[in-house]
Coordinates of C-alpha atoms and ligand atoms in Angstrom, one line a residue:
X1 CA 2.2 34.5 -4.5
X2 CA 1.1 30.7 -5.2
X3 CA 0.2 28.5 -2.2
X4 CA 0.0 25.0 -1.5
X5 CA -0.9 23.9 1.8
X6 CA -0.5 20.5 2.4
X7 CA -2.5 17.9 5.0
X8 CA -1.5 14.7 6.9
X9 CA 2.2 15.7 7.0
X10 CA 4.8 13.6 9.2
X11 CA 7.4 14.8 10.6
X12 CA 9.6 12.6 8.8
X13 CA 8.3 14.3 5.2
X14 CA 8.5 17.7 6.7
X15 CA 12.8 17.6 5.7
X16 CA 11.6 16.5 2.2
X17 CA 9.4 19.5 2.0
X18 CA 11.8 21.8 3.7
X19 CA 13.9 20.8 1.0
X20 CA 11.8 21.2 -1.9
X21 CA 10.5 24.6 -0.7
X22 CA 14.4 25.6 -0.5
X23 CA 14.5 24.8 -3.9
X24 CA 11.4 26.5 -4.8
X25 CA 11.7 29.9 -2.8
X26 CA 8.7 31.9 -5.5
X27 CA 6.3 29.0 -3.4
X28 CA 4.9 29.4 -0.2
X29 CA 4.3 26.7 1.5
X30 CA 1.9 25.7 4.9
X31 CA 1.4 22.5 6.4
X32 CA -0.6 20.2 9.2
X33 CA -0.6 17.2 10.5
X34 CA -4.2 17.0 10.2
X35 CA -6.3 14.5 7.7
X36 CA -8.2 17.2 5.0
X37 CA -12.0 16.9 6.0
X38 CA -14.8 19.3 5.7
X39 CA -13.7 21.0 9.2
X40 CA -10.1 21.7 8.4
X41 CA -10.6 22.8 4.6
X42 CA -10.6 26.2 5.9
X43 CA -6.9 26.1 6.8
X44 CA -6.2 26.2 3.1
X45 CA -7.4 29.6 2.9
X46 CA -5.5 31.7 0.5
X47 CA -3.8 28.7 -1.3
X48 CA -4.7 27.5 -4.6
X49 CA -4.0 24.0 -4.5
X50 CA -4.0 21.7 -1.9
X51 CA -1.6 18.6 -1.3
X52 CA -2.6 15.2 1.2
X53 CA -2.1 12.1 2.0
X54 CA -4.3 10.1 4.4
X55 CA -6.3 7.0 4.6
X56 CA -9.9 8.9 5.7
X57 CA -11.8 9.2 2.5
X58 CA -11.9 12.9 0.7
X59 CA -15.3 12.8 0.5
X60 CA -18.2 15.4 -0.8
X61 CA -18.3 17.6 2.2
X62 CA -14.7 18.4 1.7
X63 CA -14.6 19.1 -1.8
X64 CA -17.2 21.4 -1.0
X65 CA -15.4 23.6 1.2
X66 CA -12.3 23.2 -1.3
X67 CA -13.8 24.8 -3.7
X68 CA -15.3 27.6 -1.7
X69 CA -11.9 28.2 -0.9
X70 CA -11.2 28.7 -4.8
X71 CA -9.0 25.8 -4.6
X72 CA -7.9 24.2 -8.0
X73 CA -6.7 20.9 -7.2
X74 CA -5.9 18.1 -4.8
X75 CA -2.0 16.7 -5.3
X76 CA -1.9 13.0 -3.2
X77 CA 1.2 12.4 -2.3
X78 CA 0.5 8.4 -2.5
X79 CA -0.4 6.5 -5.2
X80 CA -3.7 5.0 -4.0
X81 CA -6.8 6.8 -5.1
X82 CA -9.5 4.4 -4.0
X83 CA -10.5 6.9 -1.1
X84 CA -11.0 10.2 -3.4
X85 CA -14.6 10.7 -4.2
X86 CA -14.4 11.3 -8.3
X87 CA -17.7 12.5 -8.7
X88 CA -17.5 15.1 -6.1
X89 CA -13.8 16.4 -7.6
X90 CA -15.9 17.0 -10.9
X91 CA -18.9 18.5 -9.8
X92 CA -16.5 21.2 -8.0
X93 CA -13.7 21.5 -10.8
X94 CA -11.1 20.2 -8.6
X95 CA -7.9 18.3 -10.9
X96 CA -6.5 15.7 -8.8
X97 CA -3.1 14.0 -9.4
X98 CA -1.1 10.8 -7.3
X99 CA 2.4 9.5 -7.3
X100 CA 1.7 6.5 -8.7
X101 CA 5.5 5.4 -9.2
X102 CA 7.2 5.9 -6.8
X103 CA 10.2 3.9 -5.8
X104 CA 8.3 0.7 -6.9
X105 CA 11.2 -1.2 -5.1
X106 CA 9.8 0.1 -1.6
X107 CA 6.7 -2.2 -1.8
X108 CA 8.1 -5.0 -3.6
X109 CA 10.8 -5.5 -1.2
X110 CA 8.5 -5.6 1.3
X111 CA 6.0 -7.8 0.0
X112 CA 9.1 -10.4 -0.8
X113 CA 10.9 -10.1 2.7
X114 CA 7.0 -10.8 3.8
X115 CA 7.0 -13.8 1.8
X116 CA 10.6 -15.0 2.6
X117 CA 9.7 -14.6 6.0
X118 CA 6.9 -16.9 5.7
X119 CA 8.7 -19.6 4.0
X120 CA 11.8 -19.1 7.0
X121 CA 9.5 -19.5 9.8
X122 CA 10.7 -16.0 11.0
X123 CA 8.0 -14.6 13.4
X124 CA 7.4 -18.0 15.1
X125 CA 11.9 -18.2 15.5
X126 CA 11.8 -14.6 16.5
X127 CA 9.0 -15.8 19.3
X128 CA 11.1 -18.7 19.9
X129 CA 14.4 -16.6 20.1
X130 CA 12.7 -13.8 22.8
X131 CA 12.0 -16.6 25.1
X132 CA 15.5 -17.8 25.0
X133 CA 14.6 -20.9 23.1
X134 CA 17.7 -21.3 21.1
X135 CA 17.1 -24.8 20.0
X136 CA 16.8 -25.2 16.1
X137 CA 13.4 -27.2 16.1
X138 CA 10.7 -26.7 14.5
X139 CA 11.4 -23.4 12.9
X140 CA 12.5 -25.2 9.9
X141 CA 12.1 -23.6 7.0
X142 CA 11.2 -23.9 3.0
X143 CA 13.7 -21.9 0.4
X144 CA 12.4 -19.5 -2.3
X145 CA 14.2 -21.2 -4.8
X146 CA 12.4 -24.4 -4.4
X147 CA 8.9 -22.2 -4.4
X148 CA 6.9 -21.1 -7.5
X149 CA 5.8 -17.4 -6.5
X150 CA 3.2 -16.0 -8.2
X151 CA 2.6 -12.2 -8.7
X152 CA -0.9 -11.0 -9.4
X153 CA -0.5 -7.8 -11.3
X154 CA 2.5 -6.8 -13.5
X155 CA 2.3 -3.5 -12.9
X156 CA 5.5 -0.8 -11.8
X157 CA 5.5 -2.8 -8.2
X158 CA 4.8 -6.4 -9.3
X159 CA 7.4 -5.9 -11.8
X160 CA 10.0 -5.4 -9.8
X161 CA 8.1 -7.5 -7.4
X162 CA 8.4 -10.9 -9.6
X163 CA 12.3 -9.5 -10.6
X164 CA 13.3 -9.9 -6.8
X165 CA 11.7 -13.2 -6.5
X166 CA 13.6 -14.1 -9.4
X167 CA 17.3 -12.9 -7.8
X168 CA 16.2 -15.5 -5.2
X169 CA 16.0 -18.0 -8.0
X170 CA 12.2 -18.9 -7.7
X171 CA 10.0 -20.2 -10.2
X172 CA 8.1 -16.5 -10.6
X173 CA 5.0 -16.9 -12.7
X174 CA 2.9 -13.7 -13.1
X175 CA -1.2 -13.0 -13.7
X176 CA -2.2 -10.0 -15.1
X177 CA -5.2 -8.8 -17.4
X178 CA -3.4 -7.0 -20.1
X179 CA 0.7 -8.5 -20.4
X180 CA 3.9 -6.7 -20.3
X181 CA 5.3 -7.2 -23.7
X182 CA 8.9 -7.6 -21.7
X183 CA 7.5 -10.5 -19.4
X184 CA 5.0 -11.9 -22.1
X185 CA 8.4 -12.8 -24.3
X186 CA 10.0 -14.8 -21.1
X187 CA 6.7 -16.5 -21.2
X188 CA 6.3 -15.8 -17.3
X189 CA 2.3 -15.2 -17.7
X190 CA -0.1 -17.8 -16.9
X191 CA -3.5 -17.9 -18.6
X192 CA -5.9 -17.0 -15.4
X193 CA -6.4 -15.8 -11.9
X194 CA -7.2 -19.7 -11.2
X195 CA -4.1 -21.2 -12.9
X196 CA -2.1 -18.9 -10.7
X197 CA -4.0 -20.1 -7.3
X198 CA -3.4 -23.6 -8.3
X199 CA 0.7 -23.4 -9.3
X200 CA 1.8 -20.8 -6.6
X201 CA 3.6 -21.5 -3.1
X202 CA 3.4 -18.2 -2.2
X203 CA 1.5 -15.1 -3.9
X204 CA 1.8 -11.8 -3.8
X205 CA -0.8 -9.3 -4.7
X206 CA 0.3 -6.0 -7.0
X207 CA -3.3 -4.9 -8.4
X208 CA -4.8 -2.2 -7.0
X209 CA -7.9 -2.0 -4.6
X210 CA -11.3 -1.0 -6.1
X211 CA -14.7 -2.6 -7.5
X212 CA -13.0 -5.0 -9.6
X213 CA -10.3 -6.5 -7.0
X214 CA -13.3 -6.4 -4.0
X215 CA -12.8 -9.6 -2.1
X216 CA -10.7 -11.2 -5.1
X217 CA -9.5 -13.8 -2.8
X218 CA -12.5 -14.9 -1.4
X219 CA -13.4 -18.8 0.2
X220 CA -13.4 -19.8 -3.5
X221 CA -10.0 -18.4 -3.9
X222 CA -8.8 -19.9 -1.2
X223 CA -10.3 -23.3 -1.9
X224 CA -8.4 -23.0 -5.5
X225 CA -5.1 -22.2 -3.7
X226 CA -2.1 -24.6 -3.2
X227 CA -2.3 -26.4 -0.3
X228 CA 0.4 -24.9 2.5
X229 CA 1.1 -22.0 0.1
X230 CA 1.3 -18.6 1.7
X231 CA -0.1 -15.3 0.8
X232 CA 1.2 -12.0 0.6
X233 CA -1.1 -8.7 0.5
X234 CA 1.1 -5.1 0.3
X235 CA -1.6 -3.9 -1.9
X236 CA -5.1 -2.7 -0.2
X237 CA -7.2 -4.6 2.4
X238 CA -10.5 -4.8 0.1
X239 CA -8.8 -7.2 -1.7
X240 CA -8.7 -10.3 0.9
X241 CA -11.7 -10.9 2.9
X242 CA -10.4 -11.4 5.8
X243 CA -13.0 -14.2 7.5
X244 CA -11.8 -16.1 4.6
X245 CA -8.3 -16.0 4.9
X246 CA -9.0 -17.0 8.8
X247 CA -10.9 -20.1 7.5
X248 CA -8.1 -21.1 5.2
X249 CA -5.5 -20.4 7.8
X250 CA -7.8 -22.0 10.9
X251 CA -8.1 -25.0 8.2
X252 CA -4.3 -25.7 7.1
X253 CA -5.1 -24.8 4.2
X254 CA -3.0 -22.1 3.8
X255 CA 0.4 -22.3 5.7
X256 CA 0.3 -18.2 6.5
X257 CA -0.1 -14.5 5.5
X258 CA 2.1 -11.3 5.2
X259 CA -0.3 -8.2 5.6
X260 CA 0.9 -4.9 5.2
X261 CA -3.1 -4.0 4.1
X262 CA -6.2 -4.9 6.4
X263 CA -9.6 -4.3 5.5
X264 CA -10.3 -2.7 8.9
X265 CA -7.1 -0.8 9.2
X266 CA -8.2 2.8 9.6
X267 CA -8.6 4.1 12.8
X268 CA -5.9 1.4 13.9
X269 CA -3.1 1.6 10.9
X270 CA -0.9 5.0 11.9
X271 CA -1.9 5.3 15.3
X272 CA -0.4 4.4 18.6
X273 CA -3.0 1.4 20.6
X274 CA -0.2 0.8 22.7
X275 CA -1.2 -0.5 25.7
X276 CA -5.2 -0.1 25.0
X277 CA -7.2 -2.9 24.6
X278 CA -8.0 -3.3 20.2
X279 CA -11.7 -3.3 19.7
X280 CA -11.1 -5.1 16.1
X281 CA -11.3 -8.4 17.3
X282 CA -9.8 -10.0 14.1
X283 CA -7.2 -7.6 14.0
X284 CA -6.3 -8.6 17.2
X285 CA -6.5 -12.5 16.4
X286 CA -4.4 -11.9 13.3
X287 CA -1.7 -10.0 15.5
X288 CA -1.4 -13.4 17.7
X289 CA -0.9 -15.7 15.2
X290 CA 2.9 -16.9 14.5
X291 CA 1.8 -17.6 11.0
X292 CA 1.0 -14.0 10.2
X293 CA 3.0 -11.0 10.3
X294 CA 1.2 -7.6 10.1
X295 CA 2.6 -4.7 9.3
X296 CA 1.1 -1.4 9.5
X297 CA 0.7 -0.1 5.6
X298 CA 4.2 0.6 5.7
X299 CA 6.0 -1.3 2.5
X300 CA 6.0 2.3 1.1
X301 CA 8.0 4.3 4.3
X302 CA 11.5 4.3 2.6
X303 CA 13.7 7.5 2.3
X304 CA 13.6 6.9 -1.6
X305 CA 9.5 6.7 -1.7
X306 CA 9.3 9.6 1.3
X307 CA 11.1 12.0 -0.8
X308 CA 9.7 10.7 -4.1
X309 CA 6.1 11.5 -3.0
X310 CA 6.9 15.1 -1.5
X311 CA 8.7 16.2 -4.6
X312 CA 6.7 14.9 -7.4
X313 CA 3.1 15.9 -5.5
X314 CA 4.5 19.0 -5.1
X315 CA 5.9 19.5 -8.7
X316 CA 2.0 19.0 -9.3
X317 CA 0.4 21.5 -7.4
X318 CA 2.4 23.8 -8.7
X319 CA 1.1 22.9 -12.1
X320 CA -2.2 23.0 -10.6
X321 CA -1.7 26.4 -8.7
X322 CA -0.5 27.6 -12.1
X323 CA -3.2 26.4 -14.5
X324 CA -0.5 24.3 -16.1
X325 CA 0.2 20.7 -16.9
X326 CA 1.3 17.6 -15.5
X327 CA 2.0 14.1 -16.4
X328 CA 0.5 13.2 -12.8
X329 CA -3.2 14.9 -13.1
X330 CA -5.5 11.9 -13.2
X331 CA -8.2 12.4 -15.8
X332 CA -11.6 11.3 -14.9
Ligands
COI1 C1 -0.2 4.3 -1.6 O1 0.7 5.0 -2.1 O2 -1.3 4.3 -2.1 C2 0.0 3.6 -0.4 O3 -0.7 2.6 -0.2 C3 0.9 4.1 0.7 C4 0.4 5.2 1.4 C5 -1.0 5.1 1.9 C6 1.3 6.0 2.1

């Protein structure tokens, strides 16, 4: 009978994959709530495929005792793959596959809520509201149709991304290294990274995290940015350096920042420090600043994108388990 046995589920995706399995009675299907590492590789025995989705890199170790296992592939239930060890799913043989569209609309509405938060003055009105402050001073805010928002990266999510901006009646202009034919004819692309620093009230980030986007908005960056724009990052951490960012908030140069991604955020993103003291000191100065909202990598938790991921990863491994194809299977 063909196995999957899946790692790092919540208990919000195990109704999703309750589902799916009813759908799919010929599978059998095991799960954990555990990350997939070299020590828990072994409770995939007798499966063929495995399916995960955690932040922890899949690194060497684990790919070894994958393949040991017989195991044929790895199905992510995200769309990120910047934590997958490429090499080491070669050398053992291992196909790998993401979900790399999933509701789109998850993460752009986030990232724009983010930014229309910003411009309203929201987190500081909320502060100001909890301590039964109801005067209207100085919470006063900036609308999004006055704003030019630029989206870096034209992608699935910074498509929709620039569209929702749009519905607010922004000026949306949009960087990107190859165009999207549809936005190209609106003429909503700017010539470079730079121009879009220099025109933009507000960004929001939509490329992916990697060598090429490491540290993309660095001092220099910042120094290129609007003055008093604000900056939105629902994409991966690596691509703000952080000290920077504090230096152009600590200066004025920037008015604030929506951060659903933090360079530091495993071992803190997905787990409960309530009430313990955070040893990431700039994660904890980002968390007390009224200009900043954090949230925890969650743009993606909607029902849409929940049951999006379950189904489509799982459509995969059983491609996988089955030596057959998918549209999914990343080739490297
Ligand atoms: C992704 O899909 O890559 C994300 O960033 C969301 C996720 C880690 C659940």
């Amino acid at each position: 009978m063909t196995k999957i046995y899946a790692y790092g589920v919540r208990t919000d995706e195990q109704p999703y994959i309750e589902k799916w399995v009813s759908k799919h009675p010929e599978i059998e299907v095991a799960y954990t709530d555990q990350a997939l590492t070299a020590q828990t590789a072994h409770l995939a025995a007798g499966a063929q495929c495995v399916n995960t989705l955690q932040a922890v890199p899949y690194n060497h170790e684990a790919f070894v005792a994958l393949a040991d296992l017989g195991i044929k592939g790895i199905t992510l239930r995200n769309a990120g793959t910047d934590n997958v060890d490429f090499e080491a799913a070669k050398e053992f043989g291992l196909r790998v596959s993401n979900v790399p569209s999933y509701s789109p609309n998850s993460i752009a509405e986030h990232a724009i809520i983010q930014m229309a938060r910003l411009f309203r003055n929201l987190k500081p009105m909320d502060e100001k509201v909890a301590r039964q402050d109801f005067r209207v001073a100085p919470t006063i805010g900036r609308e999004m149709r006055k704003q030019t928002i630029g989206i870096l990266g034209t992608g699935h999510i910074g498509k929709v991304a620039l569209r929702i901006a749009q519905g607010f009646g922004a000026n949306v202009i949009a960087y990107n290294r190859s165009q999207d034919p549809e936005l190209a004819a609106e003429g909503l692309y700017v010539e470079s990274f730079d121009e879009l620093l220099a025109k933009s009230d507000g960004i929001s980030i939509h490329v992916p995290g990697g060598p090429s986007t490491y540290h993309m908005f660095d001092e220099a960056a910042f120094a290129k940015m609007k003055d008093n724009a604000v900056l939105v990052n629902c994409s991966r951490g690596s691509i703000v350096d952080t000290k920077a960012l504090l230096s152009a908030l600590d200066s004025g140069k920037i008015y604030g920042a929506g951060l659903d991604v933090y360079e530091g955020e495993v071992g803190y993103f997905g787990d409960n420090w309530q009430d313990k003291e955070l040893e990431d000191k700039v994660l904890a100065d980002l968390l007390t600043r009224s200009n900043v909202i954090v949230s925890p990598h969650t743009a993606f938790y909607t029902t849409t994108s929940v049951e999006e991921m379950v189904e489509q990863s799982f459509d995969t491994a059983v491609a996988f388990s089955t030596d057959g194809t998918s549209p999914l299977e990343i080739k490297f």
